[in-house]
Coordinates of C-alpha atoms and ligand atoms in Angstrom, one line a residue:
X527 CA -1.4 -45.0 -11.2
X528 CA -2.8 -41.6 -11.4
X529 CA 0.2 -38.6 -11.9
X530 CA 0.8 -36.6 -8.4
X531 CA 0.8 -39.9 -6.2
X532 CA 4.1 -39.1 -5.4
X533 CA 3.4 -36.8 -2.8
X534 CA 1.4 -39.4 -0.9
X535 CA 4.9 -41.2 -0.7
X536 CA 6.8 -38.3 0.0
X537 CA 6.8 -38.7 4.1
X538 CA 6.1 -35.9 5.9
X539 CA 6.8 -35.7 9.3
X540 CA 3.8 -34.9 11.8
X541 CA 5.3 -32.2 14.2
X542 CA 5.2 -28.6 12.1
X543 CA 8.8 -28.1 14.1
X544 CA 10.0 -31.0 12.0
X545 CA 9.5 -29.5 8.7
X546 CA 10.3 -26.3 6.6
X547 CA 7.3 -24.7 6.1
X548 CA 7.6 -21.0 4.1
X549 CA 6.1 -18.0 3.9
X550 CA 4.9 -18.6 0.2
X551 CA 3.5 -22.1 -0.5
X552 CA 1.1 -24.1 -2.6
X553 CA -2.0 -24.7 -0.9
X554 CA -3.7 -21.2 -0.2
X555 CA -7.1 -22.1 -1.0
X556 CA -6.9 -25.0 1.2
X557 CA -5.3 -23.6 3.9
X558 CA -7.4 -20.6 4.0
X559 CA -10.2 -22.5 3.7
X560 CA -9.1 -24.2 7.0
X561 CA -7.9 -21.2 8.7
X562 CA -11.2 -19.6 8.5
X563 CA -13.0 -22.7 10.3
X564 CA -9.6 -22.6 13.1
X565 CA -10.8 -18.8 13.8
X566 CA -14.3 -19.8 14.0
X567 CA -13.3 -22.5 16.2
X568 CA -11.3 -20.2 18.5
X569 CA -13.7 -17.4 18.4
X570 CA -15.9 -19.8 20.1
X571 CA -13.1 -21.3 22.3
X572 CA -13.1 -24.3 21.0
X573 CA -9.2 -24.2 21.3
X574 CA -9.0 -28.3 20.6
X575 CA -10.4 -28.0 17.3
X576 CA -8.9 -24.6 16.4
X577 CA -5.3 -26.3 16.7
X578 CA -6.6 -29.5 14.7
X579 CA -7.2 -27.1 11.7
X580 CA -4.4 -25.5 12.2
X581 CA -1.9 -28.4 11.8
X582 CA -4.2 -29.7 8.9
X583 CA -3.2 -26.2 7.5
X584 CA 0.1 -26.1 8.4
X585 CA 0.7 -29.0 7.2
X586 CA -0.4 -28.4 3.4
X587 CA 1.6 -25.6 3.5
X588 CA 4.9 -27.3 4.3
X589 CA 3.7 -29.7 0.9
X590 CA 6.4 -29.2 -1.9
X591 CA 3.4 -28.6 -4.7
X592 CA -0.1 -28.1 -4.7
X593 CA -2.8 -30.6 -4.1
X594 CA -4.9 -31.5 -6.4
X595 CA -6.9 -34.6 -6.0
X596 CA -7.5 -36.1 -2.5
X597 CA -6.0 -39.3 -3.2
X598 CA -2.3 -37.5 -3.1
X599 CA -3.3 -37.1 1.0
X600 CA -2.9 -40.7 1.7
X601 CA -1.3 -41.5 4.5
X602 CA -0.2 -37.7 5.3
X603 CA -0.3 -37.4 8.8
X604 CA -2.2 -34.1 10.6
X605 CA -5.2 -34.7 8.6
X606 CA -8.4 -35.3 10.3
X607 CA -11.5 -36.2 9.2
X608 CA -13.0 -33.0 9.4
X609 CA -10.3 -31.3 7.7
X610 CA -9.8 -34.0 4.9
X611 CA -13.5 -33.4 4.4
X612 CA -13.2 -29.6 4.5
X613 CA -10.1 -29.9 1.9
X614 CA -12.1 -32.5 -0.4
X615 CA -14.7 -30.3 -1.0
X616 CA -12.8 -27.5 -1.3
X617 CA -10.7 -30.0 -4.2
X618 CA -14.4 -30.9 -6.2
X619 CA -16.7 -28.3 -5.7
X620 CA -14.2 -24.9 -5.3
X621 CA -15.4 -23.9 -1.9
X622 CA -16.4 -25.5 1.4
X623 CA -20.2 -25.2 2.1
X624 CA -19.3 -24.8 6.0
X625 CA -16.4 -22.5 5.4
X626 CA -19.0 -20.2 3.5
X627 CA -21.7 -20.4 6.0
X628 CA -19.4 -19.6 8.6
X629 CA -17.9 -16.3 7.0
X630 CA -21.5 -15.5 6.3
X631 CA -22.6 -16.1 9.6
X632 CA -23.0 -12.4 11.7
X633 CA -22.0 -14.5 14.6
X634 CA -18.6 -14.7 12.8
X635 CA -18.1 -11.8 11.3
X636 CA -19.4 -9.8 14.0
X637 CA -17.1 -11.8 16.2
X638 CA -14.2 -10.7 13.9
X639 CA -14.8 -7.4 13.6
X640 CA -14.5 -7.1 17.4
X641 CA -11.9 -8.9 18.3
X642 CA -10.3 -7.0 15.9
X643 CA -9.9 -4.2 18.2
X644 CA -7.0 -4.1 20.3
X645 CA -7.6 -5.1 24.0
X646 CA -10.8 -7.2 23.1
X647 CA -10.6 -11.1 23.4
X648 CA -13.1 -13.7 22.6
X649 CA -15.3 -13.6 25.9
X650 CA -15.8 -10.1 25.8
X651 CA -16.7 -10.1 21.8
X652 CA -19.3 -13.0 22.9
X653 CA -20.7 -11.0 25.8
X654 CA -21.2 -8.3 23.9
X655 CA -22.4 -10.1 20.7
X656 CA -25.4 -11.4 22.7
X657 CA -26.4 -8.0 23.8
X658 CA -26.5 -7.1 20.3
X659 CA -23.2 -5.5 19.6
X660 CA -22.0 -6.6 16.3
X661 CA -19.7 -4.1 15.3
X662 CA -17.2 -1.5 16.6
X663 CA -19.7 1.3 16.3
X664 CA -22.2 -0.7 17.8
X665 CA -20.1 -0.9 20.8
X666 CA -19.3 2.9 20.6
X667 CA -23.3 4.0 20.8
X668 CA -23.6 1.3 23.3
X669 CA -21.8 3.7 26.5
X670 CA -20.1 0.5 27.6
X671 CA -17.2 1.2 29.9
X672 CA -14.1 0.1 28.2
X673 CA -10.5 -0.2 30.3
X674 CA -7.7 1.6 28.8
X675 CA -6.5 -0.6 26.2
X676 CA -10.3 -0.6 24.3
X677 CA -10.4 2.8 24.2
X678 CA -7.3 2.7 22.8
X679 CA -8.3 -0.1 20.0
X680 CA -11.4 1.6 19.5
X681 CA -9.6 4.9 18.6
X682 CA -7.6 3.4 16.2
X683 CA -9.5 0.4 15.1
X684 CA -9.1 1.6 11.2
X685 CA -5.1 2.0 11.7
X686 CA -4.3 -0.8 13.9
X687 CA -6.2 -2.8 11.4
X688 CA -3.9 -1.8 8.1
X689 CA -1.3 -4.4 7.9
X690 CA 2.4 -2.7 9.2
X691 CA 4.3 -2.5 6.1
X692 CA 8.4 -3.8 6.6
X693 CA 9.7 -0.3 6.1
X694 CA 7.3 1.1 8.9
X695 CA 8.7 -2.0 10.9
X696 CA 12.7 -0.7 10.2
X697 CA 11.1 3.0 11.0
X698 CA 9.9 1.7 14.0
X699 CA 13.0 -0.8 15.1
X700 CA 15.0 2.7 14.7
X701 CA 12.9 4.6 17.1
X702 CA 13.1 1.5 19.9
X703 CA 16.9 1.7 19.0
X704 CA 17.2 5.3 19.7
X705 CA 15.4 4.9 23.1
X706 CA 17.3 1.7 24.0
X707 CA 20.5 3.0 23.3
X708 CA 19.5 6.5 24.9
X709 CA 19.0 4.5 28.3
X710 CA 21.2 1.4 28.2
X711 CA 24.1 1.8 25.5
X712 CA 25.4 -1.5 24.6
X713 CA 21.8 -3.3 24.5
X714 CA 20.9 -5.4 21.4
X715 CA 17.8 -5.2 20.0
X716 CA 16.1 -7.8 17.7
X717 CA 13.4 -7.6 14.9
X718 CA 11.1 -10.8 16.2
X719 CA 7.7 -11.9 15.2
X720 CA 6.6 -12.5 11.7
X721 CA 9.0 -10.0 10.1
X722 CA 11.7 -12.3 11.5
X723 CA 10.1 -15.0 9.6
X724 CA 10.5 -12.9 6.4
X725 CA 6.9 -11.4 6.2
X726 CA 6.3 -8.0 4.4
X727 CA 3.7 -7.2 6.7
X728 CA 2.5 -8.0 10.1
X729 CA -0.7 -6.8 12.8
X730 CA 2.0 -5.6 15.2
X731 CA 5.9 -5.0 15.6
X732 CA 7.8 -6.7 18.0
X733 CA 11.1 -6.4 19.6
X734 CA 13.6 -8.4 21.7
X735 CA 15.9 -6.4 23.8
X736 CA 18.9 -7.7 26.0
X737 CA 22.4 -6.6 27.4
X738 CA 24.9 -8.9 27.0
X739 CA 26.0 -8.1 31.0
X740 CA 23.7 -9.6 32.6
X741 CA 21.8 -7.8 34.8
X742 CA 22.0 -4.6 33.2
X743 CA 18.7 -5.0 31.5
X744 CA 16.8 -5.4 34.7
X745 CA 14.4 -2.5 35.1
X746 CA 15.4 -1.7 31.4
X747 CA 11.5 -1.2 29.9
X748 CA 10.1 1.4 31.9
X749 CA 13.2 3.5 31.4
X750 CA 12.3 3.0 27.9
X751 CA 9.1 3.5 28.1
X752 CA 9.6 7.0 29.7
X753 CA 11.9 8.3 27.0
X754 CA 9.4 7.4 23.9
X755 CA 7.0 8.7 25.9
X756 CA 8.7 12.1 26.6
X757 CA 9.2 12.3 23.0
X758 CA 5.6 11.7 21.9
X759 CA 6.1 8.6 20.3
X760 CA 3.7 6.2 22.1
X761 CA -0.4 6.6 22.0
X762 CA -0.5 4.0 24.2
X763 CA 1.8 1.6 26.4
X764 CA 1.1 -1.4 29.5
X765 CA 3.8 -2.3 31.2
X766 CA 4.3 -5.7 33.2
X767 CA 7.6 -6.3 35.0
X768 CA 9.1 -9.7 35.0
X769 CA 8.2 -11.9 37.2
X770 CA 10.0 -15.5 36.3
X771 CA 12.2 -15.4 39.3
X772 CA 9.8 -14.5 41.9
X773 CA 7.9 -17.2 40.7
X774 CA 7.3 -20.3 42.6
X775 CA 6.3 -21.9 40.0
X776 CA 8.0 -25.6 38.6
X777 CA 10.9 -25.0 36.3
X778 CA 9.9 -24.2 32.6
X779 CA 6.2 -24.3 33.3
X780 CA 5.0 -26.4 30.7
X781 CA 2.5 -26.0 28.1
X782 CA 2.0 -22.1 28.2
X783 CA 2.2 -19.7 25.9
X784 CA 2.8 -17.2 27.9
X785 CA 6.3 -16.0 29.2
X786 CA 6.6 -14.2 32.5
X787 CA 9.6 -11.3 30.8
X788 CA 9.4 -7.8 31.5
X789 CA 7.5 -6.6 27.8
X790 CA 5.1 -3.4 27.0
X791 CA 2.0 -3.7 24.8
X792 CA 2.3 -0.5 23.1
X793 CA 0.2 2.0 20.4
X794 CA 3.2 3.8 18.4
X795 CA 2.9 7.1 16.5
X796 CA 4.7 6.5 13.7
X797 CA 5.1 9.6 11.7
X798 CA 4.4 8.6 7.5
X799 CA 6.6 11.5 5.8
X800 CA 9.4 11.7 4.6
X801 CA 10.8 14.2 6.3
X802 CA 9.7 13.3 9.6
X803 CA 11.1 9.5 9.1
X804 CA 14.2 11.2 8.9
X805 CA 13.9 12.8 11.8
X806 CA 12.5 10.2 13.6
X807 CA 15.4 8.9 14.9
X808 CA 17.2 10.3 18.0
X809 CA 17.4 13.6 19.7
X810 CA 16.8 15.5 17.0
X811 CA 13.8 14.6 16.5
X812 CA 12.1 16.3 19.3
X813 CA 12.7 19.7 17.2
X814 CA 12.2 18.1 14.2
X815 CA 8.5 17.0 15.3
X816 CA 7.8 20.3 16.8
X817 CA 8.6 22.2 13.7
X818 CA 6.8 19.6 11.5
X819 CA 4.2 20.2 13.7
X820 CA 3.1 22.7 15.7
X821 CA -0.1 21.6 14.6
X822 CA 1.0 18.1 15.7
X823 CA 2.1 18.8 19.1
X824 CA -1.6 19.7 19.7
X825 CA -2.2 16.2 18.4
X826 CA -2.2 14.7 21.6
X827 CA -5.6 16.4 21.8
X828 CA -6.1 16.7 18.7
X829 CA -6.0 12.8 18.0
X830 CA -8.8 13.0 19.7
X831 CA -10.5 15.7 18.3
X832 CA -11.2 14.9 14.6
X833 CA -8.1 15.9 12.4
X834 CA -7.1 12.1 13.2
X835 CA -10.2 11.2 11.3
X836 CA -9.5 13.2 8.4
X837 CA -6.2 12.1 8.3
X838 CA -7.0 8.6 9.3
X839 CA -8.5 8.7 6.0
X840 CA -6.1 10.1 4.5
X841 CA -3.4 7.5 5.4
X842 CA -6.0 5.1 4.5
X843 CA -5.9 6.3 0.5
X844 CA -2.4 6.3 1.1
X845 CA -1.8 3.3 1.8
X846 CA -4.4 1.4 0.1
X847 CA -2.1 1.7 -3.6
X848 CA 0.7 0.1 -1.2
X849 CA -1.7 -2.5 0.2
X850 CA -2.9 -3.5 -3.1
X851 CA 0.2 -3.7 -4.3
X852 CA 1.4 -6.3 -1.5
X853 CA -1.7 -8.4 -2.1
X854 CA -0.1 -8.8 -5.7
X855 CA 4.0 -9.2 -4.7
X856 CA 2.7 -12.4 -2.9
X857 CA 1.4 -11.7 -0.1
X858 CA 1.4 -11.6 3.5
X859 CA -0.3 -14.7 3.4
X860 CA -1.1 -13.9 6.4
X861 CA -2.0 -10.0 7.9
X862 CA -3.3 -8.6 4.5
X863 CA -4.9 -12.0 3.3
X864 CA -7.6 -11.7 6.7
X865 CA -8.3 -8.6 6.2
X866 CA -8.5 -9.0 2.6
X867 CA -10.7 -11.4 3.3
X868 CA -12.4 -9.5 6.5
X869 CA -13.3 -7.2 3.8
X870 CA -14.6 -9.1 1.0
X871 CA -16.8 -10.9 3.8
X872 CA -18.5 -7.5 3.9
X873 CA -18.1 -5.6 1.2
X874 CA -17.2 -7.4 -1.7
X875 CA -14.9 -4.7 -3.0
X876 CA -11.6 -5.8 -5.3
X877 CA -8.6 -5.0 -3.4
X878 CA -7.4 -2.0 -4.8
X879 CA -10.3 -0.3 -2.9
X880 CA -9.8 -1.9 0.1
X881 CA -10.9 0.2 3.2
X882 CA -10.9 -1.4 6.6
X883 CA -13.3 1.3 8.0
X884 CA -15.9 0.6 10.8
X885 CA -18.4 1.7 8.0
X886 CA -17.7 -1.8 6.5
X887 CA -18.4 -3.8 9.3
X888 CA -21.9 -2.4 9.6
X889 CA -24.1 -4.6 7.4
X890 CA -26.8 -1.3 7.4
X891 CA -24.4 1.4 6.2
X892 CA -21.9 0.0 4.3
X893 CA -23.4 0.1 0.6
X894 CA -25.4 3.2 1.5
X895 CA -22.5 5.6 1.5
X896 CA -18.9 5.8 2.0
X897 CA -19.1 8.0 5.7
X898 CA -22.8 6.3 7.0
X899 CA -21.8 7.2 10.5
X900 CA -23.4 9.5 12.7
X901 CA -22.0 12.9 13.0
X902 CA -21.8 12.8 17.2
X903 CA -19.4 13.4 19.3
X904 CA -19.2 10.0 21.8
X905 CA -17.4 10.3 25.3
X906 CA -15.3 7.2 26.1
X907 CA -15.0 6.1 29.1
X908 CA -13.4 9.2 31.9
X909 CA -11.5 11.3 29.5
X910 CA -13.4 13.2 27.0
X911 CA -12.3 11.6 23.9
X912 CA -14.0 11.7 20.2
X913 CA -13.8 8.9 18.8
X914 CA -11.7 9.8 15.7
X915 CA -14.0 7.8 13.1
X916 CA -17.3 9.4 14.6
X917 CA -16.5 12.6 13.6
X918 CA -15.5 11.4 9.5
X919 CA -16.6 13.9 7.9
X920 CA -14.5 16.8 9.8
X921 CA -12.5 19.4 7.8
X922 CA -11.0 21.0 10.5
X923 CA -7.7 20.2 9.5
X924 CA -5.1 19.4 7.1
X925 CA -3.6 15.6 6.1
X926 CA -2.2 14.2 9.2
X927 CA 1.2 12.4 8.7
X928 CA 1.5 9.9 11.1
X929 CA -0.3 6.6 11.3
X930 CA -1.1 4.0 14.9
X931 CA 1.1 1.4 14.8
X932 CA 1.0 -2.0 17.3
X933 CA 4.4 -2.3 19.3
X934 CA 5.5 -5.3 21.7
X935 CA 8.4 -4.8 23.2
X936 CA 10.4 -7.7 25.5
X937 CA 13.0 -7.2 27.4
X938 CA 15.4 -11.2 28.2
X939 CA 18.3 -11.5 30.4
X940 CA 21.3 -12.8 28.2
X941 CA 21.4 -16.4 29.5
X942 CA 17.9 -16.8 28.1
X943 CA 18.1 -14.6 25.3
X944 CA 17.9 -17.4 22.4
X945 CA 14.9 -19.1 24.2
X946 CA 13.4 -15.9 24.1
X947 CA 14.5 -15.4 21.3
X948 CA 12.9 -18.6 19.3
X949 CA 9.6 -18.7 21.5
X950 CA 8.8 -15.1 20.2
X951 CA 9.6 -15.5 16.8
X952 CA 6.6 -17.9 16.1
X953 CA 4.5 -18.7 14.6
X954 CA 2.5 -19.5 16.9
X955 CA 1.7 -23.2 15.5
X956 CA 5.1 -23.3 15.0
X957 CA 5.7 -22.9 19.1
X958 CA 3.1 -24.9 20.5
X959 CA 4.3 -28.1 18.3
X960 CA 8.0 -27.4 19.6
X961 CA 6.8 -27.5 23.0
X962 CA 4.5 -30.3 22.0
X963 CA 7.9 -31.8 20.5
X964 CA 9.6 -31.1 23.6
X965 CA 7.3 -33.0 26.4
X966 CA 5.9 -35.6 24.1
X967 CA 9.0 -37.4 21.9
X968 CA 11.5 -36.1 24.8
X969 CA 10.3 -35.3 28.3
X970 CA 11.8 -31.9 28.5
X971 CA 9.9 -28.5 28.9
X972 CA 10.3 -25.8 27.0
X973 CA 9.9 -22.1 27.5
X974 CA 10.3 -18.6 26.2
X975 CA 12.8 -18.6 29.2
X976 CA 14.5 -22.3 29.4
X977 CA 14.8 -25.9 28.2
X978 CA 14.4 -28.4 31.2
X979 CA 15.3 -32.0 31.1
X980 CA 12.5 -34.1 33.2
X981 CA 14.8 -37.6 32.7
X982 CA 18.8 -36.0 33.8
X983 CA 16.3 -33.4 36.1
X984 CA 18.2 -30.1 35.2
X985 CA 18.4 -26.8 32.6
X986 CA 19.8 -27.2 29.4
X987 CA 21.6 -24.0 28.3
X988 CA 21.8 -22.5 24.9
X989 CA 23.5 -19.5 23.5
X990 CA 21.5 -19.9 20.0
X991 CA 18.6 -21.4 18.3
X992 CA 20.8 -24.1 16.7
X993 CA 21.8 -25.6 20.3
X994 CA 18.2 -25.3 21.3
X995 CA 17.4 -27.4 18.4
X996 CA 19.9 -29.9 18.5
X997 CA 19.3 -30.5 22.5
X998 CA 15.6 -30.9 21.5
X999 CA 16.9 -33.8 18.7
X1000 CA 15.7 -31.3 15.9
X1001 CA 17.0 -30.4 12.6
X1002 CA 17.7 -26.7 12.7
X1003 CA 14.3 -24.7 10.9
X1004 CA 15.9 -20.8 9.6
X1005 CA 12.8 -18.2 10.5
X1006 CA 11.7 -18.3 7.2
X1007 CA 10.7 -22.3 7.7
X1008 CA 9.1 -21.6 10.7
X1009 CA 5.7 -20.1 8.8
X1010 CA 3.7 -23.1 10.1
Ligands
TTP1285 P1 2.5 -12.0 17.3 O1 3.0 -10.7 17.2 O2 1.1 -12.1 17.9 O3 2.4 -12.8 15.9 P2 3.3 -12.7 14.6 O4 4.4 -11.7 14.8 O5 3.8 -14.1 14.3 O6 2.3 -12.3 13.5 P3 1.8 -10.8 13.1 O7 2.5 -10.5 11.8 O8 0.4 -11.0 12.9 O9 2.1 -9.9 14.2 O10 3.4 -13.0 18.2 C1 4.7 -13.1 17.9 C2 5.3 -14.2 18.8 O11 5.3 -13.9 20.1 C3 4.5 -15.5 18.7 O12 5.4 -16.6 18.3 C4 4.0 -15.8 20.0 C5 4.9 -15.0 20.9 N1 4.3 -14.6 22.1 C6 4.7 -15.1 23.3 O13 5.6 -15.9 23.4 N2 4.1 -14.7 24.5 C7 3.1 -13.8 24.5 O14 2.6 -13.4 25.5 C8 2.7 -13.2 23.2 C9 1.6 -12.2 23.1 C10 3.3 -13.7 22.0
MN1286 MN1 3.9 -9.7 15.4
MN1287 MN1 -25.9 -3.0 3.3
MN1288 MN1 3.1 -9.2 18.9

């Protein structure tokens, strides 16, 4: 008997919502290898085989050590044959030959690079990747009309692609405090997403509100949304009301991953001083942004008129001794790790230098210097707006000190706060397989708004996580487990 066969009879349970799985865990070169061919899969929505990788993944990464010889995978469950072929070559030969075609493929990494900006999905990327658009300044030269939310992405497709550091997520959390509690005193507001989970970075913040009188949070976001607005905090926001009760719709509709609450999809300006993180919470602020920036104020035009770029840049450099330093404390396995990744794909730099700029998605420019792009003022869409990365090499202005930052914002009654609560604090494998759990070993449906019984025909109710669990038959998984 070889050594390491003990992890073959370790049994491992084959829903991810059955096991612990943690942010930091054995496997990364497996389960990046397999992550790469689940984003291929989805890019080209194949959805099926996306979430078979993705439980092959997730399930190395619940292993207690790493795996070092295929024979320690017998009789593992969530391994299929592609992926135990994908992992065994990985195991002999170092690297997968399809997981290195694919992130060599300009289908992929073309694919990447748009769907990395904000408002841009899969179909789109693919429309656009057969006319030839492979990267965001392809798309900019190309004149296509974008909706609101590209613009948006395309504006700040260099910040919204830095990972969001934990202390710009407490920054942020204190802002959406200030306006909460400005509007509706008394309502709770929870960190969700992967910085529940325990990351140290993420793509986005997101935020859970609720009142504990129910009712009182009804009509709570746009209230919100008007009061970061009026005090220049938000770049961009959408807005979608709840619509659970009017719908008709069976109870707990099953299998979706989307939840009908009232939530904004939002662009923050986060301001990346000192000084103005101090201010940055409350009244006070107001005067303390206009002093800090008279310049600023202007920003609102002047994001789009090239000091962004310039500072862009400069927050860039900033942050890039911060990013480097997370890709050593561990790592964001997740956020920094892709675009780690989306970056060696194309430029082959060491992290320290990482620079997620639209020049390194463009396979002519990138080596030929470090500002290729042209010099032209572009016009998006109905409002006059420069693109801030078109105009790179401005030096019209001074170091700007605020940085784009990804917001989603939910607002739950209080009766279905902890299924809110749990469905939004992922991950997303982590979700599907307790919904999977839910209809499969126990004919209920479960929701981001409600646990339904199919066999006693009614709602379960739940005031936490732990009774959500329990009703569902489960052992209780902390955030920190739920990294699947
Ligand atoms: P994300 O913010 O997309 O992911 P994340 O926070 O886990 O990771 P990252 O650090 O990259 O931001 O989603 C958070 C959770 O919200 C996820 O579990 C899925 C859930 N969610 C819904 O329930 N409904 C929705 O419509 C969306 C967009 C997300
Ligand atoms: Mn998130
Ligand atoms: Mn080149
Ligand atoms: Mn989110």
């Amino acid at each position: 008997e070889k050594p390491g066969l003990e992890l073959a009879v370790v049994s491992v349970p084959s829903y991810a919502c059955q096991r612990h799985t943690p942010l930091l865990h054995h496997n990364i070169t497996l389960t990046d290898a397999l992550s790469i061919l689940a984003d291929n899969a989805e890019l080209g929505e194949n959805e099926g085989r996306g979430v078979a990788f993705r439980r092959a993944a997730a399930l190395l990464k619940s292993l207690p050590q790493e795996v070092r010889g295929a024979e320690q995978l017998r009789g593992l469950p969530c391994l299929g044959e592609h992926s135990l072929r994908v992992i065994k070559e990985v195991l002999e030969d170092g690297v997968s030959h399809e997981v290195e075609t694919t992130t060599h493929s300009e289908q992929f990494k073309a694919m990447k690079a748009l769907t990395g900006i904000f408002g841009v999905g899969a179909k789109t990327a693919d429309r656009w990747f057969r006319e030839g658009i492979h990267t965001p300044s392809d798309l900019q030269r190309s004149g296509h009309t974008l909706n609101r939310a590209q613009r948006a992405g395309l504006q700040y497709y260099d910040e919204l692609n830095l990972p969001v550091t934990k202390s710009e997520a407490v920054a942020i959390g204190q802002i959406v405090e200030s306006a909460v509690h400005a509007v509706l005193p008394g309502a709770e507001i929870t960190l969700i997403g992967g910085f529940r989970r325990g990351k140290q970075t993420g793509h986005d913040v997101d935020f859970l509100i609720t009142h504990p009188d129910e009712g009182r949070e009804e009509g709570l976001m746009p209230k919100v949304v008007s009061w970061l607005e009026a005090q220049g905090f938000l770049l961009y926001q959408k807005t979608t009301g709840n619509s659970y009760l009017e719908s008709k719709e069976g109870p707990a509709r099953p299998a979706s991953n989307m939840d009908r609450f009232e939530r904004c999809f939002s662009i923050f300006r986060l301001s990346t001083d000192n000084e103005g993180r101090e201010n940055q919470t409350g009244r006070e602020n107001q005067t303390g942004r206009e002093n800090q920036t008279g310049r600023e104020i202007q920003t609102g035009r002047e994001i789009q008129t090239g000091r962004e770029i310039q500072t862009g840049r400069e927050i860039q450099t900033g942050r890039e001794i911060q990013t480097g330093r997370e890709i050593q404390t561990g790592r964001e396995i997740q956020t920094g790790r892709e675009i780690q990744k989306g970056r060696e794909i194309q430029t082959g730099d060491g992290p320290q230098t990482y620079s997620p700029t639209l020049t390194n998605t463009d396979p002519h420019t990138h080596s030929d210097s470090p500002h290729p792009l042209p010099q032209t003022l572009v016009v998006v869409g109905d409002h006059a707006q420069k693109v801030s990365w078109v105009l790179g090499h401005s030096q019209c202005s001074g170091p700007r000190s605020w940085r784009a930052v990804r917001v989603d914002l939910v607002v739950s009654p209080y009766s279905q706060f902890a299924f809110a609560l749990l469905g939004w604090t992922g991950s997303k494998l982590f979700e599907r397989e307790l919904r999977r759990w839910a209809v499969h070993e126990k004919a209920m449906t479960l929701s981001s708004h409600a646990l339904y019984d199919r066999k006693r025909t009614q709602y379960l109710r739940a005031s936490s996580e732990e009774e959500i669990f329990a009703h569902l038959g489960l052992e209780y998984i902390p955030p920190c487990d739920r990294n699947a």
